[in-house]
mmCIF file of C-alpha atoms in Angstrom:
data_model
loop_
_atom_site.group_PDB
_atom_site.id
_atom_site.type_symbol
_atom_site.label_atom_id
_atom_site.label_comp_id
_atom_site.label_asym_id
_atom_site.label_seq_id
_atom_site.Cartn_x
_atom_site.Cartn_y
_atom_site.Cartn_z
ATOM 1 C CA MET X 1 0.054 -0.109 -0.016
ATOM 2 C CA ASN X 2 3.229 2.246 -0.073
ATOM 3 C CA GLU X 3 1.871 3.779 -3.404
ATOM 4 C CA TYR X 4 -1.460 4.928 -1.769
ATOM 5 C CA ALA X 5 -2.273 7.684 0.687
ATOM 6 C CA VAL X 6 -5.062 8.364 2.857
ATOM 7 C CA GLY X 7 -7.468 10.616 0.868
ATOM 8 C CA ASP X 8 -6.338 9.232 -2.571
ATOM 9 C CA ILE X 9 -9.340 8.288 -5.062
ATOM 10 C CA LEU X 10 -8.721 4.670 -5.758
ATOM 11 C CA ALA X 11 -11.814 4.273 -8.282
ATOM 12 C CA SER X 12 -14.666 6.019 -9.788
ATOM 13 C CA ARG X 13 -17.237 5.079 -12.188
ATOM 14 C CA VAL X 14 -20.743 6.375 -13.408
ATOM 15 C CA VAL X 15 -23.328 3.736 -14.168
ATOM 16 C CA THR X 16 -26.771 3.996 -15.618
ATOM 17 C CA PHE X 17 -29.804 2.213 -14.206
ATOM 18 C CA THR X 18 -32.644 1.856 -16.669
ATOM 19 C CA ARG X 19 -36.014 0.171 -16.054
ATOM 20 C CA ALA X 20 -34.579 -2.893 -17.935
ATOM 21 C CA ASP X 21 -31.665 -3.063 -15.285
ATOM 22 C CA LEU X 22 -34.242 -3.006 -12.471
ATOM 23 C CA LEU X 23 -36.042 -5.862 -14.073
ATOM 24 C CA ALA X 24 -32.731 -7.640 -14.266
ATOM 25 C CA TYR X 25 -31.844 -7.193 -10.690
ATOM 26 C CA ALA X 26 -35.323 -8.149 -9.637
ATOM 27 C CA GLY X 27 -34.933 -11.472 -11.351
ATOM 28 C CA ALA X 28 -31.223 -12.131 -9.969
ATOM 29 C CA SER X 29 -31.829 -10.981 -6.380
ATOM 30 C CA GLY X 30 -35.504 -12.423 -6.046
ATOM 31 C CA ASP X 31 -36.756 -8.799 -4.990
ATOM 32 C CA GLY X 32 -39.847 -8.419 -7.048
ATOM 33 C CA ASN X 33 -41.254 -5.344 -5.103
ATOM 34 C CA LEU X 34 -43.271 -3.556 -7.626
ATOM 35 C CA ILE X 35 -42.249 -0.147 -6.705
ATOM 36 C CA HIS X 36 -39.102 -0.794 -8.587
ATOM 37 C CA GLN X 37 -41.010 -1.705 -11.620
ATOM 38 C CA ASP X 38 -44.396 0.019 -11.900
ATOM 39 C CA GLU X 39 -44.950 3.687 -11.902
ATOM 40 C CA SER X 40 -48.333 3.697 -10.573
ATOM 41 C CA VAL X 41 -47.575 1.296 -7.501
ATOM 42 C CA ALA X 42 -44.454 3.543 -6.719
ATOM 43 C CA LYS X 43 -46.702 6.506 -6.747
ATOM 44 C CA SER X 44 -49.394 4.830 -4.634
ATOM 45 C CA VAL X 45 -46.799 4.448 -1.795
ATOM 46 C CA GLY X 46 -45.772 8.078 -2.008
ATOM 47 C CA LEU X 47 -42.803 7.910 -4.260
ATOM 48 C CA PRO X 48 -42.134 10.369 -7.191
ATOM 49 C CA GLY X 49 -41.621 7.408 -9.417
ATOM 50 C CA VAL X 50 -39.965 4.058 -9.670
ATOM 51 C CA ILE X 51 -36.766 3.801 -7.743
ATOM 52 C CA ALA X 52 -33.999 1.503 -7.877
ATOM 53 C CA HIS X 53 -33.597 -1.201 -5.506
ATOM 54 C CA GLY X 54 -31.264 0.002 -2.583
ATOM 55 C CA MET X 55 -29.500 -3.367 -3.132
ATOM 56 C CA LEU X 56 -28.694 -2.607 -6.684
ATOM 57 C CA THR X 57 -27.389 0.716 -5.763
ATOM 58 C CA MET X 58 -25.233 -0.926 -2.894
ATOM 59 C CA GLY X 59 -24.150 -3.739 -5.009
ATOM 60 C CA ALA X 60 -23.065 -1.567 -8.039
ATOM 61 C CA ALA X 61 -21.344 0.845 -5.670
ATOM 62 C CA VAL X 62 -18.827 -1.764 -4.315
ATOM 63 C CA GLN X 63 -17.780 -3.234 -7.816
ATOM 64 C CA PRO X 64 -15.079 -0.498 -8.271
ATOM 65 C CA VAL X 65 -13.614 -1.599 -5.212
ATOM 66 C CA VAL X 66 -13.650 -5.090 -6.105
ATOM 67 C CA ASP X 67 -11.998 -4.358 -9.346
ATOM 68 C CA TRP X 68 -9.333 -2.130 -7.507
ATOM 69 C CA ILE X 69 -8.579 -5.063 -5.150
ATOM 70 C CA ALA X 70 -8.102 -7.564 -8.081
ATOM 71 C CA ALA X 71 -5.947 -5.016 -9.892
ATOM 72 C CA ALA X 72 -4.014 -3.412 -7.211
ATOM 73 C CA VAL X 73 -3.828 -5.550 -4.023
ATOM 74 C CA PRO X 74 -4.565 -9.066 -5.208
ATOM 75 C CA GLY X 75 -5.168 -11.480 -2.445
ATOM 76 C CA ALA X 76 -6.971 -8.917 -0.459
ATOM 77 C CA ARG X 77 -10.678 -9.328 0.399
ATOM 78 C CA ILE X 78 -13.628 -7.291 1.481
ATOM 79 C CA ALA X 79 -14.191 -7.998 5.315
ATOM 80 C CA GLU X 80 -17.041 -5.625 5.878
ATOM 81 C CA TYR X 81 -19.433 -3.682 3.743
ATOM 82 C CA GLY X 82 -22.013 -1.215 4.942
ATOM 83 C CA VAL X 83 -24.445 1.564 3.935
ATOM 84 C CA ARG X 84 -27.413 3.667 4.928
ATOM 85 C CA PHE X 85 -30.016 4.310 2.370
ATOM 86 C CA THR X 86 -30.451 8.058 2.640
ATOM 87 C CA ARG X 87 -32.104 9.019 -0.665
ATOM 88 C CA PRO X 88 -34.181 7.040 -3.218
ATOM 89 C CA VAL X 89 -32.786 6.778 -6.963
ATOM 90 C CA ILE X 90 -35.481 7.793 -9.084
ATOM 91 C CA VAL X 91 -35.181 5.904 -12.547
ATOM 92 C CA ASP X 92 -36.843 7.529 -15.353
ATOM 93 C CA GLY X 93 -38.630 5.553 -17.724
ATOM 94 C CA ASP X 94 -36.907 6.934 -20.843
ATOM 95 C CA GLY X 95 -33.380 8.046 -19.688
ATOM 96 C CA GLY X 96 -32.833 5.824 -16.531
ATOM 97 C CA ALA X 97 -30.516 7.299 -13.749
ATOM 98 C CA GLU X 98 -27.046 7.894 -13.544
ATOM 99 C CA VAL X 99 -25.314 7.167 -10.450
ATOM 100 C CA THR X 100 -21.885 8.332 -9.825
ATOM 101 C CA ILE X 101 -19.353 6.274 -7.492
ATOM 102 C CA GLU X 102 -16.173 7.480 -6.011
ATOM 103 C CA ALA X 103 -13.973 5.180 -3.864
ATOM 104 C CA LYS X 104 -11.570 7.023 -1.578
ATOM 105 C CA LEU X 105 -9.077 5.644 0.522
ATOM 106 C CA ALA X 106 -10.066 6.634 4.264
ATOM 107 C CA ALA X 107 -7.574 4.638 6.616
ATOM 108 C CA VAL X 108 -4.851 2.174 6.516
ATOM 109 C CA ASP X 109 -3.639 0.059 9.189
ATOM 110 C CA GLU X 110 -0.318 -1.521 7.989
ATOM 111 C CA ALA X 111 0.281 -3.572 10.908
ATOM 112 C CA ALA X 112 -3.230 -5.196 10.726
ATOM 113 C CA ARG X 113 -2.975 -5.176 6.832
ATOM 114 C CA THR X 114 -6.493 -3.567 6.633
ATOM 115 C CA ALA X 115 -7.746 -0.502 4.938
ATOM 116 C CA ARG X 116 -11.028 1.282 4.951
ATOM 117 C CA VAL X 117 -12.373 2.498 1.599
ATOM 118 C CA ASP X 118 -15.358 5.370 1.732
ATOM 119 C CA LEU X 119 -17.764 5.688 -1.124
ATOM 120 C CA THR X 120 -19.415 8.690 -2.256
ATOM 121 C CA VAL X 121 -22.501 7.710 -4.251
ATOM 122 C CA SER X 122 -24.645 10.250 -5.890
ATOM 123 C CA ALA X 123 -27.450 10.479 -8.470
ATOM 124 C CA ALA X 124 -29.218 13.779 -9.743
ATOM 125 C CA GLY X 125 -26.565 15.762 -7.916
ATOM 126 C CA GLN X 126 -27.282 14.383 -4.245
ATOM 127 C CA THR X 127 -26.137 11.518 -2.437
ATOM 128 C CA VAL X 128 -27.953 8.794 -2.092
ATOM 129 C CA LEU X 129 -25.954 6.405 0.256
ATOM 130 C CA GLY X 130 -24.957 7.427 3.822
ATOM 131 C CA LYS X 131 -21.607 5.923 5.828
ATOM 132 C CA ALA X 132 -20.975 3.661 2.576
ATOM 133 C CA GLN X 133 -17.537 1.925 3.817
ATOM 134 C CA VAL X 134 -15.767 -0.814 2.714
ATOM 135 C CA PHE X 135 -13.299 -2.600 5.047
ATOM 136 C CA VAL X 136 -10.395 -4.488 3.265
ATOM 137 C CA ALA X 137 -8.572 -7.146 5.010
ATOM 138 C CA ASP X 138 -5.526 -9.453 4.074
ATOM 139 C CA LEU X 139 -3.619 -6.508 2.248
ATOM 140 C CA PRO X 140 -0.573 -8.237 0.768
ATOM 141 C CA THR X 141 2.530 -7.906 3.091
ATOM 142 C CA GLU X 142 4.832 -6.495 0.197
ATOM 143 C CA ALA X 143 2.304 -3.759 -0.589
ATOM 144 C CA ALA X 144 1.064 -3.169 3.024
ATOM 145 C CA MET H 1 -50.800 -2.728 14.820
ATOM 146 C CA ALA H 2 -47.418 -1.683 15.963
ATOM 147 C CA VAL H 3 -44.312 -3.812 15.985
ATOM 148 C CA ASN H 4 -44.165 -6.292 18.550
ATOM 149 C CA PRO H 5 -41.280 -5.225 21.077
ATOM 150 C CA ASP H 6 -40.959 -8.870 22.317
ATOM 151 C CA LEU H 7 -39.546 -9.615 18.687
ATOM 152 C CA VAL H 8 -35.828 -9.136 20.178
ATOM 153 C CA GLY H 9 -34.033 -12.225 20.530
ATOM 154 C CA ARG H 10 -36.518 -14.203 18.201
ATOM 155 C CA SER H 11 -34.891 -16.688 15.834
ATOM 156 C CA TYR H 12 -36.241 -18.117 12.658
ATOM 157 C CA PRO H 13 -35.575 -21.660 11.237
ATOM 158 C CA ARG H 14 -32.781 -22.061 8.684
ATOM 159 C CA THR H 15 -33.748 -21.067 5.042
ATOM 160 C CA VAL H 16 -33.594 -23.681 2.367
ATOM 161 C CA ALA H 17 -30.232 -23.732 0.690
ATOM 162 C CA VAL H 18 -29.242 -21.267 -1.727
ATOM 163 C CA GLU H 19 -26.757 -22.486 -4.297
ATOM 164 C CA ALA H 20 -24.288 -20.187 -5.889
ATOM 165 C CA THR H 21 -24.456 -21.608 -9.309
ATOM 166 C CA ALA H 22 -22.278 -19.983 -12.018
ATOM 167 C CA GLU H 23 -25.532 -18.857 -13.927
ATOM 168 C CA ARG H 24 -26.807 -17.537 -10.792
ATOM 169 C CA VAL H 25 -23.778 -15.629 -9.958
ATOM 170 C CA ALA H 26 -23.492 -14.441 -13.539
ATOM 171 C CA ALA H 27 -26.762 -12.926 -13.674
ATOM 172 C CA PHE H 28 -26.281 -11.179 -10.336
ATOM 173 C CA ALA H 29 -22.905 -9.954 -11.499
ATOM 174 C CA ARG H 30 -24.625 -8.551 -14.629
ATOM 175 C CA ALA H 31 -27.406 -6.928 -12.792
ATOM 176 C CA VAL H 32 -24.791 -5.084 -10.401
ATOM 177 C CA LYS H 33 -22.660 -4.325 -13.415
ATOM 178 C CA ALA H 34 -19.693 -6.226 -12.254
ATOM 179 C CA SER H 35 -16.847 -6.245 -14.863
ATOM 180 C CA ASP H 36 -16.129 -10.184 -13.953
ATOM 181 C CA GLU H 37 -19.201 -12.511 -14.306
ATOM 182 C CA SER H 38 -17.439 -15.287 -12.560
ATOM 183 C CA ARG H 39 -16.516 -13.651 -9.430
ATOM 184 C CA VAL H 40 -19.469 -13.550 -6.673
ATOM 185 C CA PRO H 41 -20.337 -9.949 -5.979
ATOM 186 C CA PRO H 42 -20.135 -9.250 -2.216
ATOM 187 C CA THR H 43 -23.571 -8.329 -2.071
ATOM 188 C CA PHE H 44 -24.762 -11.798 -3.259
ATOM 189 C CA ALA H 45 -25.204 -12.499 0.134
ATOM 190 C CA ILE H 46 -28.428 -10.518 0.237
ATOM 191 C CA VAL H 47 -29.880 -13.165 -1.787
ATOM 192 C CA VAL H 48 -29.536 -15.600 1.286
ATOM 193 C CA GLN H 49 -30.818 -12.947 3.559
ATOM 194 C CA GLN H 50 -33.795 -12.174 1.541
ATOM 195 C CA ALA H 51 -34.842 -15.709 1.815
ATOM 196 C CA SER H 52 -34.483 -15.247 5.699
ATOM 197 C CA LEU H 53 -36.328 -11.920 5.736
ATOM 198 C CA ASP H 54 -39.038 -13.770 3.852
ATOM 199 C CA LEU H 55 -39.824 -15.905 6.969
ATOM 200 C CA LEU H 56 -39.904 -12.872 9.217
ATOM 201 C CA LEU H 57 -41.973 -10.726 6.800
ATOM 202 C CA THR H 58 -44.628 -13.376 6.482
ATOM 203 C CA ASP H 59 -44.820 -13.983 10.240
ATOM 204 C CA PRO H 60 -48.296 -12.762 11.301
ATOM 205 C CA THR H 61 -47.008 -12.023 14.981
ATOM 206 C CA THR H 62 -44.801 -9.502 14.312
ATOM 207 C CA GLY H 63 -46.644 -6.478 13.661
ATOM 208 C CA ILE H 64 -44.472 -5.833 10.694
ATOM 209 C CA VAL H 65 -46.620 -5.175 7.573
ATOM 210 C CA LEU H 66 -44.773 -5.642 4.323
ATOM 211 C CA GLU H 67 -46.208 -2.527 2.594
ATOM 212 C CA ARG H 68 -44.859 -0.189 5.434
ATOM 213 C CA VAL H 69 -41.290 -1.528 5.238
ATOM 214 C CA VAL H 70 -38.472 0.684 4.161
ATOM 215 C CA HIS H 71 -34.700 -0.646 4.000
ATOM 216 C CA GLY H 72 -33.039 1.786 6.265
ATOM 217 C CA GLU H 73 -29.341 0.461 6.437
ATOM 218 C CA GLN H 74 -27.440 -2.886 5.205
ATOM 219 C CA ARG H 75 -24.113 -4.509 6.537
ATOM 220 C CA PHE H 76 -22.261 -7.641 5.769
ATOM 221 C CA ALA H 77 -19.154 -8.883 7.436
ATOM 222 C CA TYR H 78 -17.826 -11.640 5.512
ATOM 223 C CA GLN H 79 -15.401 -14.804 7.092
ATOM 224 C CA ARG H 80 -14.423 -15.285 3.487
ATOM 225 C CA ASP H 81 -15.479 -14.557 0.107
ATOM 226 C CA ILE H 82 -18.473 -16.375 -1.331
ATOM 227 C CA VAL H 83 -17.171 -18.432 -4.296
ATOM 228 C CA VAL H 84 -19.031 -20.249 -7.089
ATOM 229 C CA GLY H 85 -20.557 -23.611 -5.931
ATOM 230 C CA ASP H 86 -21.367 -22.554 -2.387
ATOM 231 C CA VAL H 87 -24.563 -23.837 -0.918
ATOM 232 C CA LEU H 88 -25.435 -21.463 1.516
ATOM 233 C CA THR H 89 -28.308 -21.132 4.242
ATOM 234 C CA GLY H 90 -29.264 -18.352 6.519
ATOM 235 C CA GLU H 91 -30.501 -17.970 9.921
ATOM 236 C CA LEU H 92 -32.092 -14.975 11.025
ATOM 237 C CA THR H 93 -32.347 -13.505 14.651
ATOM 238 C CA ILE H 94 -33.836 -10.221 15.461
ATOM 239 C CA THR H 95 -31.272 -8.307 17.559
ATOM 240 C CA GLY H 96 -32.978 -5.061 18.003
ATOM 241 C CA VAL H 97 -36.272 -2.997 17.721
ATOM 242 C CA ARG H 98 -36.304 0.506 18.472
ATOM 243 C CA ALA H 99 -39.074 2.952 18.481
ATOM 244 C CA LEU H 100 -38.655 6.073 15.779
ATOM 245 C CA GLY H 101 -41.498 8.244 16.415
ATOM 246 C CA PRO H 102 -44.543 6.089 15.561
ATOM 247 C CA ALA H 103 -42.297 3.785 13.547
ATOM 248 C CA ALA H 104 -39.931 1.021 14.578
ATOM 249 C CA MET H 105 -36.514 0.260 13.537
ATOM 250 C CA VAL H 106 -36.079 -3.528 13.501
ATOM 251 C CA THR H 107 -32.465 -4.854 13.073
ATOM 252 C CA ALA H 108 -32.320 -8.323 11.589
ATOM 253 C CA GLU H 109 -29.111 -10.465 11.811
ATOM 254 C CA THR H 110 -28.642 -13.542 9.358
ATOM 255 C CA VAL H 111 -25.771 -15.792 9.882
ATOM 256 C CA ILE H 112 -24.945 -17.400 6.452
ATOM 257 C CA ARG H 113 -23.439 -20.596 6.486
ATOM 258 C CA ASP H 114 -21.850 -23.068 4.051
ATOM 259 C CA ALA H 115 -22.401 -26.746 3.388
ATOM 260 C CA ALA H 116 -19.787 -27.497 5.900
ATOM 261 C CA ASP H 117 -21.782 -25.592 8.561
ATOM 262 C CA THR H 118 -19.080 -22.928 8.603
ATOM 263 C CA THR H 119 -19.920 -19.103 8.914
ATOM 264 C CA VAL H 120 -19.439 -17.433 5.910
ATOM 265 C CA ALA H 121 -20.881 -14.147 6.678
ATOM 266 C CA THR H 122 -23.211 -12.121 8.533
ATOM 267 C CA ALA H 123 -25.725 -9.988 7.028
ATOM 268 C CA THR H 124 -27.444 -7.208 9.050
ATOM 269 C CA SER H 125 -30.535 -5.387 7.723
ATOM 270 C CA VAL H 126 -32.108 -2.467 9.320
ATOM 271 C CA LEU H 127 -35.781 -2.079 8.439
ATOM 272 C CA VAL H 128 -37.907 1.086 9.142
ATOM 273 C CA VAL H 129 -41.288 -0.233 9.826
ATOM 274 C CA GLY H 130 -44.214 2.519 9.749
ATOM 275 C CA SER H 131 -47.030 1.849 12.188
ATOM 276 C CA GLY H 132 -49.745 2.834 9.682
ATOM 277 C CA ASP H 133 -50.870 5.485 12.075
ATOM 278 C CA GLU H 134 -48.399 8.190 10.904
#
Protein backbone atom coordinates (compact mmCIF):
# COMPACT_ATOMS: atom_id res chain seq x y z
CA MET A 1 0.00 0.00 0.00
CA ASN A 2 3.07 2.25 -0.11
CA GLU A 3 1.96 3.77 -3.38
CA TYR A 4 -1.35 4.90 -1.83
CA ALA A 5 -2.03 7.71 0.60
CA VAL A 6 -5.10 8.30 2.72
CA GLY A 7 -7.37 10.59 0.74
CA ASP A 8 -6.47 9.08 -2.64
CA ILE A 9 -9.33 8.35 -5.01
CA LEU A 10 -8.88 4.64 -5.77
CA ALA A 11 -11.63 4.32 -8.34
CA SER A 12 -14.55 6.19 -9.79
CA ARG A 13 -17.29 5.14 -12.13
CA VAL A 14 -20.57 6.36 -13.57
CA VAL A 15 -23.26 3.73 -14.13
CA THR A 16 -26.71 4.09 -15.62
CA PHE A 17 -29.70 2.22 -14.23
CA THR A 18 -32.52 1.73 -16.70
CA ARG A 19 -35.92 0.18 -16.05
CA ALA A 20 -34.59 -2.96 -17.80
CA ASP A 21 -31.70 -3.01 -15.28
CA LEU A 22 -34.22 -2.93 -12.42
CA LEU A 23 -36.08 -5.86 -13.95
CA ALA A 24 -32.79 -7.77 -14.32
CA TYR A 25 -31.87 -7.06 -10.69
CA ALA A 26 -35.33 -8.15 -9.53
CA GLY A 27 -34.85 -11.46 -11.34
CA ALA A 28 -31.30 -12.01 -10.11
CA SER A 29 -31.98 -11.06 -6.48
CA GLY A 30 -35.52 -12.31 -5.97
CA ASP A 31 -36.74 -8.85 -4.92
CA GLY A 32 -39.84 -8.42 -7.03
CA ASN A 33 -41.27 -5.41 -5.18
CA LEU A 34 -43.31 -3.52 -7.77
CA ILE A 35 -42.15 -0.08 -6.59
CA HIS A 36 -39.05 -0.91 -8.66
CA GLN A 37 -41.05 -1.66 -11.79
CA ASP A 38 -44.43 -0.02 -11.89
CA GLU A 39 -44.89 3.76 -11.85
CA SER A 40 -48.45 3.60 -10.50
CA VAL A 41 -47.48 1.26 -7.64
CA ALA A 42 -44.53 3.52 -6.74
CA LYS A 43 -46.75 6.60 -6.72
CA SER A 44 -49.42 4.83 -4.66
CA VAL A 45 -46.93 4.54 -1.78
CA GLY A 46 -45.90 8.19 -2.05
CA LEU A 47 -42.76 7.87 -4.18
CA PRO A 48 -42.12 10.36 -6.99
CA GLY A 49 -41.66 7.49 -9.45
CA VAL A 50 -40.05 4.10 -9.93
CA ILE A 51 -36.96 3.79 -7.71
CA ALA A 52 -33.94 1.53 -7.92
CA HIS A 53 -33.57 -1.27 -5.37
CA GLY A 54 -31.34 0.09 -2.61
CA MET A 55 -29.46 -3.19 -2.86
CA LEU A 56 -28.83 -2.59 -6.56
CA THR A 57 -27.21 0.75 -5.74
CA MET A 58 -25.26 -0.84 -2.88
CA GLY A 59 -24.23 -3.73 -5.12
CA ALA A 60 -23.05 -1.56 -8.01
CA ALA A 61 -21.30 0.91 -5.68
CA VAL A 62 -18.84 -1.66 -4.34
CA GLN A 63 -17.82 -3.02 -7.75
CA PRO A 64 -15.13 -0.38 -8.40
CA VAL A 65 -13.53 -1.49 -5.10
CA VAL A 66 -13.75 -5.15 -6.17
CA ASP A 67 -11.93 -4.24 -9.39
CA TRP A 68 -9.36 -2.12 -7.56
CA ILE A 69 -8.56 -5.02 -5.18
CA ALA A 70 -8.13 -7.45 -8.10
CA ALA A 71 -5.83 -5.05 -9.96
CA ALA A 72 -3.89 -3.32 -7.18
CA VAL A 73 -3.87 -5.53 -4.07
CA PRO A 74 -4.57 -9.09 -5.26
CA GLY A 75 -5.18 -11.52 -2.41
CA ALA A 76 -6.88 -8.89 -0.30
CA ARG A 77 -10.59 -9.32 0.39
CA ILE A 78 -13.59 -7.33 1.51
CA ALA A 79 -14.17 -8.07 5.20
CA GLU A 80 -17.08 -5.69 5.79
CA TYR A 81 -19.35 -3.48 3.74
CA GLY A 82 -22.14 -1.31 5.06
CA VAL A 83 -24.37 1.55 3.88
CA ARG A 84 -27.31 3.64 4.95
CA PHE A 85 -30.00 4.23 2.36
CA THR A 86 -30.51 7.97 2.63
CA ARG A 87 -32.27 8.91 -0.63
CA PRO A 88 -34.02 6.92 -3.35
CA VAL A 89 -32.59 6.75 -6.88
CA ILE A 90 -35.46 7.67 -9.18
CA VAL A 91 -35.23 5.79 -12.47
CA ASP A 92 -36.83 7.62 -15.37
CA GLY A 93 -38.70 5.47 -17.90
CA ASP A 94 -36.77 6.97 -20.80
CA GLY A 95 -33.36 8.12 -19.59
CA GLY A 96 -32.94 5.90 -16.54
CA ALA A 97 -30.76 7.26 -13.72
CA GLU A 98 -27.09 8.11 -13.74
CA VAL A 99 -25.28 7.07 -10.56
CA THR A 100 -21.80 8.38 -9.77
CA ILE A 101 -19.49 6.32 -7.56
CA GLU A 102 -16.22 7.47 -6.05
CA ALA A 103 -14.06 5.28 -3.79
CA LYS A 104 -11.58 7.04 -1.53
CA LEU A 105 -8.93 5.52 0.71
CA ALA A 106 -10.00 6.64 4.18
CA ALA A 107 -7.64 4.75 6.51
CA VAL A 108 -4.83 2.21 6.41
CA ASP A 109 -3.55 0.02 9.23
CA GLU A 110 -0.23 -1.33 7.96
CA ALA A 111 0.28 -3.65 10.93
CA ALA A 112 -3.17 -5.21 10.68
CA ARG A 113 -2.98 -5.19 6.84
CA THR A 114 -6.41 -3.55 6.66
CA ALA A 115 -7.82 -0.47 5.01
CA ARG A 116 -11.09 1.43 4.96
CA VAL A 117 -12.46 2.73 1.69
CA ASP A 118 -15.26 5.29 1.78
CA LEU A 119 -17.75 5.46 -1.07
CA THR A 120 -19.48 8.61 -2.24
CA VAL A 121 -22.51 7.63 -4.29
CA SER A 122 -24.78 10.20 -5.86
CA ALA A 123 -27.62 10.55 -8.33
CA ALA A 124 -29.17 13.75 -9.66
CA GLY A 125 -26.54 15.74 -7.78
CA GLN A 126 -27.37 14.34 -4.34
CA THR A 127 -25.77 11.58 -2.32
CA VAL A 128 -27.99 8.52 -2.06
CA LEU A 129 -25.96 6.36 0.34
CA GLY A 130 -24.72 7.44 3.75
CA LYS A 131 -21.77 6.08 5.68
CA ALA A 132 -20.91 3.77 2.80
CA GLN A 133 -17.75 2.05 4.01
CA VAL A 134 -15.77 -0.93 2.77
CA PHE A 135 -13.28 -2.61 5.08
CA VAL A 136 -10.52 -4.42 3.22
CA ALA A 137 -8.49 -7.15 4.95
CA ASP A 138 -5.53 -9.37 4.12
CA LEU A 139 -3.67 -6.69 2.18
CA PRO A 140 -0.55 -8.21 0.64
CA THR A 141 2.47 -7.83 2.92
CA GLU A 142 4.75 -6.54 0.18
CA ALA A 143 2.22 -3.81 -0.54
CA ALA A 144 1.07 -3.10 3.01
CA MET B 1 -50.76 -2.69 14.92
CA ALA B 2 -47.35 -1.58 16.11
CA VAL B 3 -44.25 -3.72 15.93
CA ASN B 4 -44.18 -6.34 18.65
CA PRO B 5 -41.40 -5.27 21.09
CA ASP B 6 -40.96 -8.87 22.27
CA LEU B 7 -39.41 -9.73 18.90
CA VAL B 8 -35.87 -9.08 20.16
CA GLY B 9 -34.02 -12.38 20.40
CA ARG B 10 -36.47 -14.24 18.21
CA SER B 11 -34.85 -16.57 15.70
CA TYR B 12 -36.29 -18.18 12.61
CA PRO B 13 -35.54 -21.61 11.17
CA ARG B 14 -32.76 -21.89 8.63
CA THR B 15 -33.71 -21.05 5.09
CA VAL B 16 -33.72 -23.57 2.30
CA ALA B 17 -30.28 -23.83 0.72
CA VAL B 18 -29.29 -21.23 -1.85
CA GLU B 19 -26.72 -22.56 -4.31
CA ALA B 20 -24.33 -20.03 -5.82
CA THR B 21 -24.38 -21.64 -9.25
CA ALA B 22 -22.31 -20.13 -12.05
CA GLU B 23 -25.49 -19.07 -13.86
CA ARG B 24 -27.00 -17.45 -10.80
CA VAL B 25 -23.77 -15.64 -9.94
CA ALA B 26 -23.34 -14.42 -13.52
CA ALA B 27 -26.89 -13.06 -13.62
CA PHE B 28 -26.38 -11.27 -10.29
CA ALA B 29 -22.97 -9.93 -11.39
CA ARG B 30 -24.41 -8.56 -14.63
CA ALA B 31 -27.29 -6.99 -12.69
CA VAL B 32 -24.93 -5.06 -10.39
CA LYS B 33 -22.72 -4.15 -13.36
CA ALA B 34 -19.70 -6.15 -12.25
CA SER B 35 -16.83 -6.43 -14.73
CA ASP B 36 -16.12 -10.10 -13.94
CA GLU B 37 -19.15 -12.38 -14.12
CA SER B 38 -17.31 -15.37 -12.64
CA ARG B 39 -16.57 -13.60 -9.35
CA VAL B 40 -19.33 -13.60 -6.71
CA PRO B 41 -20.31 -9.98 -5.97
CA PRO B 42 -20.07 -9.11 -2.24
CA THR B 43 -23.75 -8.25 -2.07
CA PHE B 44 -24.78 -11.67 -3.45
CA ALA B 45 -25.16 -12.53 0.25
CA ILE B 46 -28.42 -10.56 0.17
CA VAL B 47 -30.02 -13.42 -1.78
CA VAL B 48 -29.61 -15.62 1.31
CA GLN B 49 -30.65 -12.88 3.70
CA GLN B 50 -33.72 -12.14 1.57
CA ALA B 51 -34.81 -15.76 1.96
CA SER B 52 -34.49 -15.41 5.73
CA LEU B 53 -36.30 -12.06 5.74
CA ASP B 54 -39.19 -13.65 3.86
CA LEU B 55 -39.75 -15.84 6.95
CA LEU B 56 -39.86 -12.75 9.16
CA LEU B 57 -42.03 -10.72 6.80
CA THR B 58 -44.64 -13.47 6.46
CA ASP B 59 -44.82 -14.12 10.22
CA PRO B 60 -48.25 -12.76 11.27
CA THR B 61 -47.21 -12.23 14.92
CA THR B 62 -44.59 -9.51 14.35
CA GLY B 63 -46.83 -6.54 13.59
CA ILE B 64 -44.65 -5.84 10.56
CA VAL B 65 -46.64 -5.04 7.43
CA LEU B 66 -44.57 -5.51 4.28
CA GLU B 67 -46.04 -2.52 2.49
CA ARG B 68 -44.77 -0.25 5.27
CA VAL B 69 -41.22 -1.58 5.35
CA VAL B 70 -38.36 0.60 4.10
CA HIS B 71 -34.77 -0.63 3.94
CA GLY B 72 -32.83 1.73 6.19
CA GLU B 73 -29.36 0.22 6.44
CA GLN B 74 -27.50 -2.84 5.27
CA ARG B 75 -24.22 -4.33 6.43
CA PHE B 76 -22.24 -7.46 5.62
CA ALA B 77 -19.31 -8.95 7.53
CA TYR B 78 -17.47 -11.67 5.62
CA GLN B 79 -15.35 -14.47 7.10
CA ARG B 80 -14.38 -15.38 3.55
CA ASP B 81 -15.42 -14.56 -0.01
CA ILE B 82 -18.45 -16.44 -1.28
CA VAL B 83 -17.42 -18.56 -4.27
CA VAL B 84 -19.25 -20.28 -7.11
CA GLY B 85 -20.45 -23.67 -5.88
CA ASP B 86 -21.18 -22.56 -2.32
CA VAL B 87 -24.42 -23.94 -0.90
CA LEU B 88 -25.61 -21.43 1.67
CA THR B 89 -28.30 -21.21 4.31
CA GLY B 90 -29.37 -18.25 6.41
CA GLU B 91 -30.52 -18.16 10.02
CA LEU B 92 -32.15 -14.91 11.07
CA THR B 93 -32.32 -13.45 14.57
CA ILE B 94 -33.98 -10.18 15.52
CA THR B 95 -31.30 -8.30 17.44
CA GLY B 96 -33.02 -4.97 17.95
CA VAL B 97 -36.36 -3.17 17.94
CA ARG B 98 -36.24 0.56 18.58
CA ALA B 99 -39.05 3.09 18.43
CA LEU B 100 -38.55 5.89 15.93
CA GLY B 101 -41.51 8.19 16.46
CA PRO B 102 -44.57 6.19 15.42
CA ALA B 103 -42.35 3.87 13.38
CA ALA B 104 -39.90 1.22 14.56
CA MET B 105 -36.41 0.24 13.51
CA VAL B 106 -36.03 -3.52 13.39
CA THR B 107 -32.52 -4.99 13.14
CA ALA B 108 -32.35 -8.46 11.59
CA GLU B 109 -29.08 -10.36 11.64
CA THR B 110 -28.69 -13.37 9.36
CA VAL B 111 -25.82 -15.81 9.85
CA ILE B 112 -24.92 -17.33 6.50
CA ARG B 113 -23.32 -20.79 6.61
CA ASP B 114 -21.88 -23.07 3.95
CA ALA B 115 -22.50 -26.78 3.40
CA ALA B 116 -19.85 -27.63 6.03
CA ASP B 117 -21.82 -25.52 8.52
CA THR B 118 -19.03 -22.94 8.70
CA THR B 119 -20.06 -19.30 8.95
CA VAL B 120 -19.24 -17.47 5.72
CA ALA B 121 -20.84 -14.11 6.42
CA THR B 122 -23.26 -12.24 8.63
CA ALA B 123 -25.77 -9.96 6.94
CA THR B 124 -27.52 -7.26 8.95
CA SER B 125 -30.59 -5.39 7.71
CA VAL B 126 -32.14 -2.45 9.48
CA LEU B 127 -35.77 -2.14 8.48
CA VAL B 128 -37.78 0.98 9.16
CA VAL B 129 -41.32 -0.19 9.78
CA GLY B 130 -44.17 2.30 9.67
CA SER B 131 -47.10 1.79 12.04
CA GLY B 132 -49.69 2.94 9.54
CA ASP B 133 -50.77 5.63 12.03
CA GLU B 134 -48.28 8.28 10.98
